[in-house]
mmCIF file of C-alpha atoms in Angstrom:
data_model
loop_
_atom_site.group_PDB
_atom_site.id
_atom_site.type_symbol
_atom_site.label_atom_id
_atom_site.label_comp_id
_atom_site.label_asym_id
_atom_site.label_seq_id
_atom_site.Cartn_x
_atom_site.Cartn_y
_atom_site.Cartn_z
ATOM 1 C CA UNK Z 1 25.818 -2.807 3.232
ATOM 2 C CA UNK Z 2 24.674 -3.533 -0.347
ATOM 3 C CA UNK Z 3 23.625 -7.040 0.669
ATOM 4 C CA UNK Z 4 21.902 -5.751 3.805
ATOM 5 C CA UNK Z 5 19.751 -3.340 1.795
ATOM 6 C CA UNK Z 6 18.986 -5.993 -0.802
ATOM 7 C CA UNK Z 7 17.964 -8.516 1.850
ATOM 8 C CA UNK Z 8 15.743 -5.955 3.595
ATOM 9 C CA UNK Z 9 14.160 -5.015 0.263
ATOM 10 C CA UNK Z 10 13.344 -8.670 -0.438
ATOM 11 C CA UNK Z 11 12.051 -9.074 3.128
ATOM 12 C CA UNK Z 12 9.736 -6.061 2.720
ATOM 13 C CA UNK Z 13 8.420 -7.386 -0.593
ATOM 14 C CA UNK Z 14 7.748 -10.775 1.013
ATOM 15 C CA UNK Z 15 6.071 -9.234 4.067
ATOM 16 C CA UNK Z 16 3.840 -6.832 2.146
ATOM 17 C CA UNK Z 17 3.150 -9.223 -0.731
ATOM 18 C CA UNK Z 18 2.078 -12.028 1.589
ATOM 19 C CA UNK Z 19 -0.179 -9.563 3.462
ATOM 20 C CA UNK Z 20 -2.634 -9.766 0.545
ATOM 21 C CA UNK Z 21 -2.881 -13.510 1.133
ATOM 22 C CA UNK Z 22 -3.314 -12.999 4.886
ATOM 23 C CA UNK Z 23 -6.164 -10.561 4.190
ATOM 24 C CA UNK Z 24 -7.849 -12.997 1.811
ATOM 25 C CA UNK Z 25 -7.501 -15.815 4.330
ATOM 26 C CA UNK Z 26 -8.864 -13.733 7.211
ATOM 27 C CA UNK Z 27 -11.928 -12.627 5.275
ATOM 28 C CA UNK Z 28 -13.398 -16.101 5.873
ATOM 29 C CA UNK Z 29 -13.675 -15.228 9.571
ATOM 30 C CA UNK Z 30 -14.114 -11.431 9.804
ATOM 31 C CA UNK Z 31 -16.469 -8.902 8.192
ATOM 32 C CA UNK Z 32 -14.091 -6.979 5.887
ATOM 33 C CA UNK Z 33 -14.182 -3.437 7.298
ATOM 34 C CA UNK Z 34 -14.221 -4.667 10.895
ATOM 35 C CA UNK Z 35 -11.224 -6.877 10.027
ATOM 36 C CA UNK Z 36 -9.308 -3.803 8.860
ATOM 37 C CA UNK Z 37 -10.394 -1.851 11.964
ATOM 38 C CA UNK Z 38 -9.222 -4.542 14.397
ATOM 39 C CA UNK Z 39 -5.927 -4.801 12.528
ATOM 40 C CA UNK Z 40 -5.242 -1.101 13.050
ATOM 41 C CA UNK Z 41 -6.432 -1.122 16.668
ATOM 42 C CA UNK Z 42 -3.398 -3.237 17.424
ATOM 43 C CA UNK Z 43 -1.057 -1.812 14.768
ATOM 44 C CA UNK Z 44 -1.771 1.763 15.902
ATOM 45 C CA UNK Z 45 -0.786 0.963 19.488
ATOM 46 C CA UNK Z 46 2.428 -0.717 18.316
ATOM 47 C CA UNK Z 47 3.323 2.216 16.043
ATOM 48 C CA UNK Z 48 2.620 4.760 18.802
ATOM 49 C CA UNK Z 49 5.045 2.881 21.034
ATOM 50 C CA UNK Z 50 7.628 2.856 18.248
ATOM 51 C CA UNK Z 51 7.127 6.570 17.539
ATOM 52 C CA UNK Z 52 7.658 7.315 21.235
ATOM 53 C CA UNK Z 53 10.947 5.402 21.041
ATOM 54 C CA UNK Z 54 12.305 6.391 17.634
ATOM 55 C CA UNK Z 55 10.905 9.827 16.744
ATOM 56 C CA UNK Z 56 11.953 13.239 18.032
ATOM 57 C CA UNK Z 57 8.298 13.989 18.766
ATOM 58 C CA UNK Z 58 5.694 11.321 19.427
ATOM 59 C CA UNK Z 59 2.711 13.702 19.193
ATOM 60 C CA UNK Z 60 1.718 16.152 16.386
ATOM 61 C CA UNK Z 61 1.255 19.840 17.133
ATOM 62 C CA UNK Z 62 -0.245 22.677 15.124
ATOM 63 C CA UNK Z 63 -2.793 22.766 12.327
ATOM 64 C CA UNK Z 64 -0.493 21.505 9.557
ATOM 65 C CA UNK Z 65 0.750 18.471 11.458
ATOM 66 C CA UNK Z 66 -2.727 17.441 12.610
ATOM 67 C CA UNK Z 67 -3.932 18.093 9.052
ATOM 68 C CA UNK Z 68 -1.360 15.586 7.815
ATOM 69 C CA UNK Z 69 -2.605 13.056 10.374
ATOM 70 C CA UNK Z 70 -6.219 13.587 9.247
ATOM 71 C CA UNK Z 71 -5.287 13.046 5.587
ATOM 72 C CA UNK Z 72 -3.297 9.955 6.530
ATOM 73 C CA UNK Z 73 -6.062 8.554 8.718
ATOM 74 C CA UNK Z 74 -8.834 9.194 6.190
ATOM 75 C CA UNK Z 75 -7.105 8.275 2.925
ATOM 76 C CA UNK Z 76 -3.980 6.205 3.659
ATOM 77 C CA UNK Z 77 -5.548 4.034 6.357
ATOM 78 C CA UNK Z 78 -9.367 4.144 6.442
ATOM 79 C CA UNK Z 79 -10.319 4.550 2.764
ATOM 80 C CA UNK Z 80 -7.437 2.445 1.418
ATOM 81 C CA UNK Z 81 -8.092 -0.508 3.707
ATOM 82 C CA UNK Z 82 -11.887 -0.366 3.602
ATOM 83 C CA UNK Z 83 -11.860 -0.526 -0.206
ATOM 84 C CA UNK Z 84 -9.059 -3.118 -0.271
ATOM 85 C CA UNK Z 85 -10.549 -5.511 2.279
ATOM 86 C CA UNK Z 86 -14.026 -5.382 0.715
ATOM 87 C CA UNK Z 87 -12.517 -5.655 -2.773
ATOM 88 C CA UNK Z 88 -10.531 -8.773 -1.893
ATOM 89 C CA UNK Z 89 -13.784 -10.606 -1.189
ATOM 90 C CA UNK Z 90 -14.245 -11.030 -4.944
ATOM 91 C CA UNK Z 91 -10.750 -11.408 -6.332
ATOM 92 C CA UNK Z 92 -7.463 -13.216 -5.680
ATOM 93 C CA UNK Z 93 -4.501 -12.060 -3.613
ATOM 94 C CA UNK Z 94 -2.295 -11.651 -6.685
ATOM 95 C CA UNK Z 95 -4.891 -9.688 -8.645
ATOM 96 C CA UNK Z 96 -5.461 -7.300 -5.738
ATOM 97 C CA UNK Z 97 -1.705 -6.801 -5.372
ATOM 98 C CA UNK Z 98 -1.344 -6.064 -9.091
ATOM 99 C CA UNK Z 99 -4.092 -3.416 -9.003
ATOM 100 C CA UNK Z 100 -2.523 -1.839 -5.897
ATOM 101 C CA UNK Z 101 0.800 -1.711 -7.765
ATOM 102 C CA UNK Z 102 -0.868 0.970 -9.896
ATOM 103 C CA UNK Z 103 -0.566 3.309 -6.871
ATOM 104 C CA UNK Z 104 2.823 4.848 -7.831
ATOM 105 C CA UNK Z 105 1.412 5.666 -11.272
ATOM 106 C CA UNK Z 106 -1.713 7.216 -9.751
ATOM 107 C CA UNK Z 107 0.494 9.169 -7.342
ATOM 108 C CA UNK Z 108 2.283 10.730 -10.293
ATOM 109 C CA UNK Z 109 -1.035 11.562 -11.955
ATOM 110 C CA UNK Z 110 -2.423 13.262 -8.826
ATOM 111 C CA UNK Z 111 0.877 15.103 -8.345
ATOM 112 C CA UNK Z 112 0.600 16.612 -11.824
ATOM 113 C CA UNK Z 113 -2.794 18.060 -10.849
ATOM 114 C CA UNK Z 114 -2.175 19.102 -7.241
ATOM 115 C CA UNK Z 115 1.511 20.056 -7.246
ATOM 116 C CA UNK Z 116 2.173 22.940 -9.669
ATOM 117 C CA UNK Z 117 5.886 22.143 -9.905
ATOM 118 C CA UNK Z 118 5.149 18.734 -11.419
ATOM 119 C CA UNK Z 119 4.648 18.520 -15.184
ATOM 120 C CA UNK Z 120 3.643 15.579 -17.341
ATOM 121 C CA UNK Z 121 5.535 14.942 -20.575
ATOM 122 C CA UNK Z 122 4.149 13.115 -23.592
ATOM 123 C CA UNK Z 123 5.928 9.910 -22.547
ATOM 124 C CA UNK Z 124 4.647 10.388 -19.014
ATOM 125 C CA UNK Z 125 1.084 10.677 -20.306
ATOM 126 C CA UNK Z 126 1.651 7.494 -22.309
ATOM 127 C CA UNK Z 127 2.869 5.815 -19.116
ATOM 128 C CA UNK Z 128 -0.371 6.760 -17.348
ATOM 129 C CA UNK Z 129 -2.442 5.352 -20.219
ATOM 130 C CA UNK Z 130 -0.452 2.109 -20.338
ATOM 131 C CA UNK Z 131 -0.869 1.704 -16.581
ATOM 132 C CA UNK Z 132 -4.629 2.145 -16.835
ATOM 133 C CA UNK Z 133 -4.650 -0.258 -19.768
ATOM 134 C CA UNK Z 134 -3.067 -2.806 -17.435
ATOM 135 C CA UNK Z 135 -6.067 -2.641 -15.113
ATOM 136 C CA UNK Z 136 -8.382 -3.059 -18.113
ATOM 137 C CA UNK Z 137 -6.459 -6.126 -19.286
ATOM 138 C CA UNK Z 138 -6.455 -7.494 -15.749
ATOM 139 C CA UNK Z 139 -10.241 -7.230 -15.425
ATOM 140 C CA UNK Z 140 -10.806 -8.898 -18.823
ATOM 141 C CA UNK Z 141 -14.408 -7.612 -18.917
ATOM 142 C CA UNK Z 142 -17.086 -9.400 -20.885
ATOM 143 C CA UNK Z 143 -18.763 -6.816 -23.204
ATOM 144 C CA UNK Z 144 -22.082 -8.533 -22.551
ATOM 145 C CA UNK Z 145 -21.697 -8.398 -18.752
ATOM 146 C CA UNK Z 146 -19.515 -5.472 -17.744
ATOM 147 C CA UNK Z 147 -20.817 -5.250 -14.168
ATOM 148 C CA UNK Z 148 -20.011 -8.511 -12.386
ATOM 149 C CA UNK Z 149 -18.924 -9.334 -8.834
ATOM 150 C CA UNK Z 150 -15.331 -9.549 -10.049
ATOM 151 C CA UNK Z 151 -15.290 -6.201 -11.884
ATOM 152 C CA UNK Z 152 -16.911 -4.507 -8.872
ATOM 153 C CA UNK Z 153 -14.234 -6.015 -6.632
ATOM 154 C CA UNK Z 154 -11.486 -4.801 -8.959
ATOM 155 C CA UNK Z 155 -13.065 -1.343 -9.020
ATOM 156 C CA UNK Z 156 -12.994 -1.260 -5.210
ATOM 157 C CA UNK Z 157 -9.321 -2.286 -5.130
ATOM 158 C CA UNK Z 158 -8.629 0.422 -7.726
ATOM 159 C CA UNK Z 159 -10.332 2.947 -5.421
ATOM 160 C CA UNK Z 160 -8.063 1.689 -2.636
ATOM 161 C CA UNK Z 161 -4.976 2.382 -4.757
ATOM 162 C CA UNK Z 162 -6.365 5.793 -5.752
ATOM 163 C CA UNK Z 163 -7.051 6.679 -2.094
ATOM 164 C CA UNK Z 164 -3.504 5.816 -1.115
ATOM 165 C CA UNK Z 165 -2.043 7.744 -4.044
ATOM 166 C CA UNK Z 166 -4.154 10.828 -3.350
ATOM 167 C CA UNK Z 167 -3.270 10.707 0.344
ATOM 168 C CA UNK Z 168 0.436 10.507 -0.486
ATOM 169 C CA UNK Z 169 0.247 13.586 -2.704
ATOM 170 C CA UNK Z 170 -1.879 15.650 -0.296
ATOM 171 C CA UNK Z 171 0.458 14.931 2.622
ATOM 172 C CA UNK Z 172 3.344 16.009 0.395
ATOM 173 C CA UNK Z 173 1.508 19.206 -0.454
ATOM 174 C CA UNK Z 174 0.882 20.012 3.217
ATOM 175 C CA UNK Z 175 4.593 19.301 3.866
ATOM 176 C CA UNK Z 176 4.313 19.425 7.663
ATOM 177 C CA UNK Z 177 7.584 18.904 9.636
ATOM 178 C CA UNK Z 178 6.194 15.810 11.360
ATOM 179 C CA UNK Z 179 8.374 12.688 11.803
ATOM 180 C CA UNK Z 180 7.077 9.985 9.491
ATOM 181 C CA UNK Z 181 6.846 7.471 12.366
ATOM 182 C CA UNK Z 182 4.606 9.847 14.306
ATOM 183 C CA UNK Z 183 2.451 10.577 11.276
ATOM 184 C CA UNK Z 184 1.987 6.864 10.551
ATOM 185 C CA UNK Z 185 1.173 6.042 14.191
ATOM 186 C CA UNK Z 186 -1.498 8.698 14.670
ATOM 187 C CA UNK Z 187 -2.912 8.054 11.200
ATOM 188 C CA UNK Z 188 -3.331 4.390 12.143
ATOM 189 C CA UNK Z 189 -5.134 5.309 15.366
ATOM 190 C CA UNK Z 190 -7.465 7.735 13.568
ATOM 191 C CA UNK Z 191 -7.945 5.293 10.685
ATOM 192 C CA UNK Z 192 -8.924 2.501 13.091
ATOM 193 C CA UNK Z 193 -11.580 4.727 14.683
ATOM 194 C CA UNK Z 194 -12.957 5.684 11.265
ATOM 195 C CA UNK Z 195 -13.001 2.046 10.136
ATOM 196 C CA UNK Z 196 -14.964 1.063 13.241
ATOM 197 C CA UNK Z 197 -17.450 3.829 12.414
ATOM 198 C CA UNK Z 198 -17.853 2.656 8.824
ATOM 199 C CA UNK Z 199 -18.159 -0.958 9.978
ATOM 200 C CA UNK Z 200 -20.991 -0.068 12.361
ATOM 201 C CA UNK Z 201 -22.683 2.139 9.752
ATOM 202 C CA UNK Z 202 -22.857 -0.664 7.168
ATOM 203 C CA UNK Z 203 -24.214 -3.117 9.722
ATOM 204 C CA UNK Z 204 -21.209 -5.335 10.409
ATOM 205 C CA UNK Z 205 -21.492 -7.067 13.767
ATOM 206 C CA UNK Z 206 -18.617 -8.073 16.080
ATOM 207 C CA UNK Z 207 -20.703 -11.147 16.884
ATOM 208 C CA UNK Z 208 -20.137 -12.404 13.331
ATOM 209 C CA UNK Z 209 -16.388 -12.769 13.912
ATOM 210 C CA UNK Z 210 -15.304 -16.410 14.184
ATOM 211 C CA UNK Z 211 -12.252 -16.535 16.463
ATOM 212 C CA UNK Z 212 -10.592 -19.656 15.106
ATOM 213 C CA UNK Z 213 -6.893 -20.408 15.125
ATOM 214 C CA UNK Z 214 -6.645 -19.444 11.449
ATOM 215 C CA UNK Z 215 -8.440 -16.142 12.141
ATOM 216 C CA UNK Z 216 -5.993 -15.261 14.930
ATOM 217 C CA UNK Z 217 -3.068 -16.290 12.721
ATOM 218 C CA UNK Z 218 -4.228 -14.047 9.855
ATOM 219 C CA UNK Z 219 -4.848 -11.090 12.163
ATOM 220 C CA UNK Z 220 -1.595 -11.600 14.046
ATOM 221 C CA UNK Z 221 0.370 -11.793 10.806
ATOM 222 C CA UNK Z 222 -1.133 -8.531 9.561
ATOM 223 C CA UNK Z 223 -0.552 -6.722 12.873
ATOM 224 C CA UNK Z 224 2.899 -7.977 13.850
ATOM 225 C CA UNK Z 225 4.552 -8.878 10.539
ATOM 226 C CA UNK Z 226 2.877 -6.760 7.829
ATOM 227 C CA UNK Z 227 2.305 -3.640 9.958
ATOM 228 C CA UNK Z 228 4.891 -3.505 12.766
ATOM 229 C CA UNK Z 229 7.808 -5.339 11.147
ATOM 230 C CA UNK Z 230 6.933 -4.147 7.641
ATOM 231 C CA UNK Z 231 6.946 -0.471 8.587
ATOM 232 C CA UNK Z 232 10.176 -0.837 10.593
ATOM 233 C CA UNK Z 233 11.867 -2.201 7.470
ATOM 234 C CA UNK Z 234 10.176 0.468 5.346
ATOM 235 C CA UNK Z 235 11.425 3.356 7.516
ATOM 236 C CA UNK Z 236 14.946 1.930 7.531
ATOM 237 C CA UNK Z 237 15.049 1.511 3.737
ATOM 238 C CA UNK Z 238 13.415 4.879 3.118
ATOM 239 C CA UNK Z 239 16.335 6.554 4.900
ATOM 240 C CA UNK Z 240 18.938 4.454 3.084
ATOM 241 C CA UNK Z 241 17.503 4.135 -0.432
ATOM 242 C CA UNK Z 242 15.008 6.940 -0.971
ATOM 243 C CA UNK Z 243 11.456 6.886 -2.337
ATOM 244 C CA UNK Z 244 12.215 5.717 -5.899
ATOM 245 C CA UNK Z 245 13.733 2.386 -4.925
ATOM 246 C CA UNK Z 246 11.099 1.903 -2.211
ATOM 247 C CA UNK Z 247 8.387 2.343 -4.878
ATOM 248 C CA UNK Z 248 9.770 -0.749 -6.588
ATOM 249 C CA UNK Z 249 8.458 -2.856 -3.701
ATOM 250 C CA UNK Z 250 5.030 -2.333 -5.285
ATOM 251 C CA UNK Z 251 6.211 -4.396 -8.250
ATOM 252 C CA UNK Z 252 7.831 -7.184 -6.256
ATOM 253 C CA UNK Z 253 4.819 -7.611 -3.930
ATOM 254 C CA UNK Z 254 2.426 -9.050 -6.584
ATOM 255 C CA UNK Z 255 4.910 -11.830 -7.360
ATOM 256 C CA UNK Z 256 4.992 -12.767 -3.670
ATOM 257 C CA UNK Z 257 1.192 -12.489 -3.451
ATOM 258 C CA UNK Z 258 0.839 -14.853 -6.417
ATOM 259 C CA UNK Z 259 3.210 -17.414 -4.855
ATOM 260 C CA UNK Z 260 1.717 -17.285 -1.351
ATOM 261 C CA UNK Z 261 -1.827 -17.225 -2.745
ATOM 262 C CA UNK Z 262 -1.075 -20.397 -4.691
ATOM 263 C CA UNK Z 263 0.646 -22.162 -1.791
ATOM 264 C CA UNK Z 264 -1.773 -21.146 0.978
ATOM 265 C CA UNK Z 265 -5.115 -20.684 -0.796
ATOM 266 C CA UNK Z 266 -4.623 -22.656 -4.040
ATOM 267 C CA UNK Z 267 -5.210 -19.493 -6.101
ATOM 268 C CA UNK Z 268 -4.017 -19.768 -9.699
ATOM 269 C CA UNK Z 269 -2.976 -16.541 -11.479
ATOM 270 C CA UNK Z 270 -4.350 -16.157 -14.995
ATOM 271 C CA UNK Z 271 -2.663 -14.921 -18.142
ATOM 272 C CA UNK Z 272 -4.653 -11.680 -17.716
ATOM 273 C CA UNK Z 273 -3.013 -11.157 -14.320
ATOM 274 C CA UNK Z 274 0.449 -11.445 -15.855
ATOM 275 C CA UNK Z 275 -0.415 -9.240 -18.853
ATOM 276 C CA UNK Z 276 -1.995 -6.555 -16.682
ATOM 277 C CA UNK Z 277 1.012 -6.572 -14.368
ATOM 278 C CA UNK Z 278 3.377 -6.196 -17.330
ATOM 279 C CA UNK Z 279 1.430 -3.150 -18.580
ATOM 280 C CA UNK Z 280 1.506 -1.503 -15.148
ATOM 281 C CA UNK Z 281 5.265 -2.055 -14.789
ATOM 282 C CA UNK Z 282 5.800 -0.623 -18.300
ATOM 283 C CA UNK Z 283 3.645 2.390 -17.434
ATOM 284 C CA UNK Z 284 5.648 3.032 -14.273
ATOM 285 C CA UNK Z 285 8.921 2.734 -16.224
ATOM 286 C CA UNK Z 286 7.747 5.329 -18.754
ATOM 287 C CA UNK Z 287 6.614 7.718 -16.026
ATOM 288 C CA UNK Z 288 9.732 7.350 -13.900
ATOM 289 C CA UNK Z 289 12.277 6.749 -16.653
ATOM 290 C CA UNK Z 290 14.595 9.611 -15.634
ATOM 291 C CA UNK Z 291 14.439 8.794 -11.926
ATOM 292 C CA UNK Z 292 15.018 5.102 -12.654
ATOM 293 C CA UNK Z 293 17.987 5.946 -14.883
ATOM 294 C CA UNK Z 294 19.460 8.137 -12.138
ATOM 295 C CA UNK Z 295 18.945 5.343 -9.614
ATOM 296 C CA UNK Z 296 20.669 2.817 -11.873
ATOM 297 C CA UNK Z 297 23.617 5.199 -12.291
ATOM 298 C CA UNK Z 298 23.788 5.701 -8.514
ATOM 299 C CA UNK Z 299 23.637 1.958 -7.822
ATOM 300 C CA UNK Z 300 26.349 1.343 -10.433
ATOM 301 C CA UNK Z 301 28.598 3.925 -8.781
ATOM 302 C CA UNK Z 302 28.054 2.341 -5.360
ATOM 303 C CA UNK Z 303 28.994 -1.032 -6.811
ATOM 304 C CA UNK Z 304 32.364 0.223 -8.059
#
């Protein structure tokens, strides 16, 4: 069982890390927001089918459950992917993945504000600052030219991570008794509709899509592997390992994104990418030090 969980964890990191490279590759053929919308047209249908098979209830009911779906559709799907896909136009797969790995830190920060039971210690506050420092190191801004295409792209990816973190906290605050598979499925459907609306509003045209073999491969990988297969693995590991260990996928994914970005797109990570990533991992460790210690103790006991 230990090896099964470890293999699934590595598989999830590979699937979600390589998704950043698939996005970057597909942006040569799709307008960014429309690309995200088409991805979730297909992924939403697949997740609805899975929810109908695996969940106790395939459809939400009541104000709280539909409220959770709205938050998920707006923040976890539409805002996150719109900012991420547009942001990746001006940065590498690995850099985008590193900025997104800030999401667990941002989640903790939002939780301290929105969930009264959560309190931030001095070391926790230091962890937040170190995490933000990591993004600053990663951007390596030129004091004489702070606003460049790259810094704007990084800011958009940061907004993607912030949207996902805020959505995670708000759904926790609502705390509706909705199966997670059902919530994800309906959020994807709503998010796809919203993304299509944003795409039309900013003037993206379906006629600008170039349906080449590489375009279909990128889209298919995101729909079938990153979305359908990735979430199946995620749900399985969430039940077996819990949210703390699952959060660690965020820190394995950038390594995969760097490797696949180099192999597929000839992207070369810089020293700033590595330094920024190290700061973000350190920040997360400071914030989650007690939970990580408890997890290590639990894993050690299982190993005995």
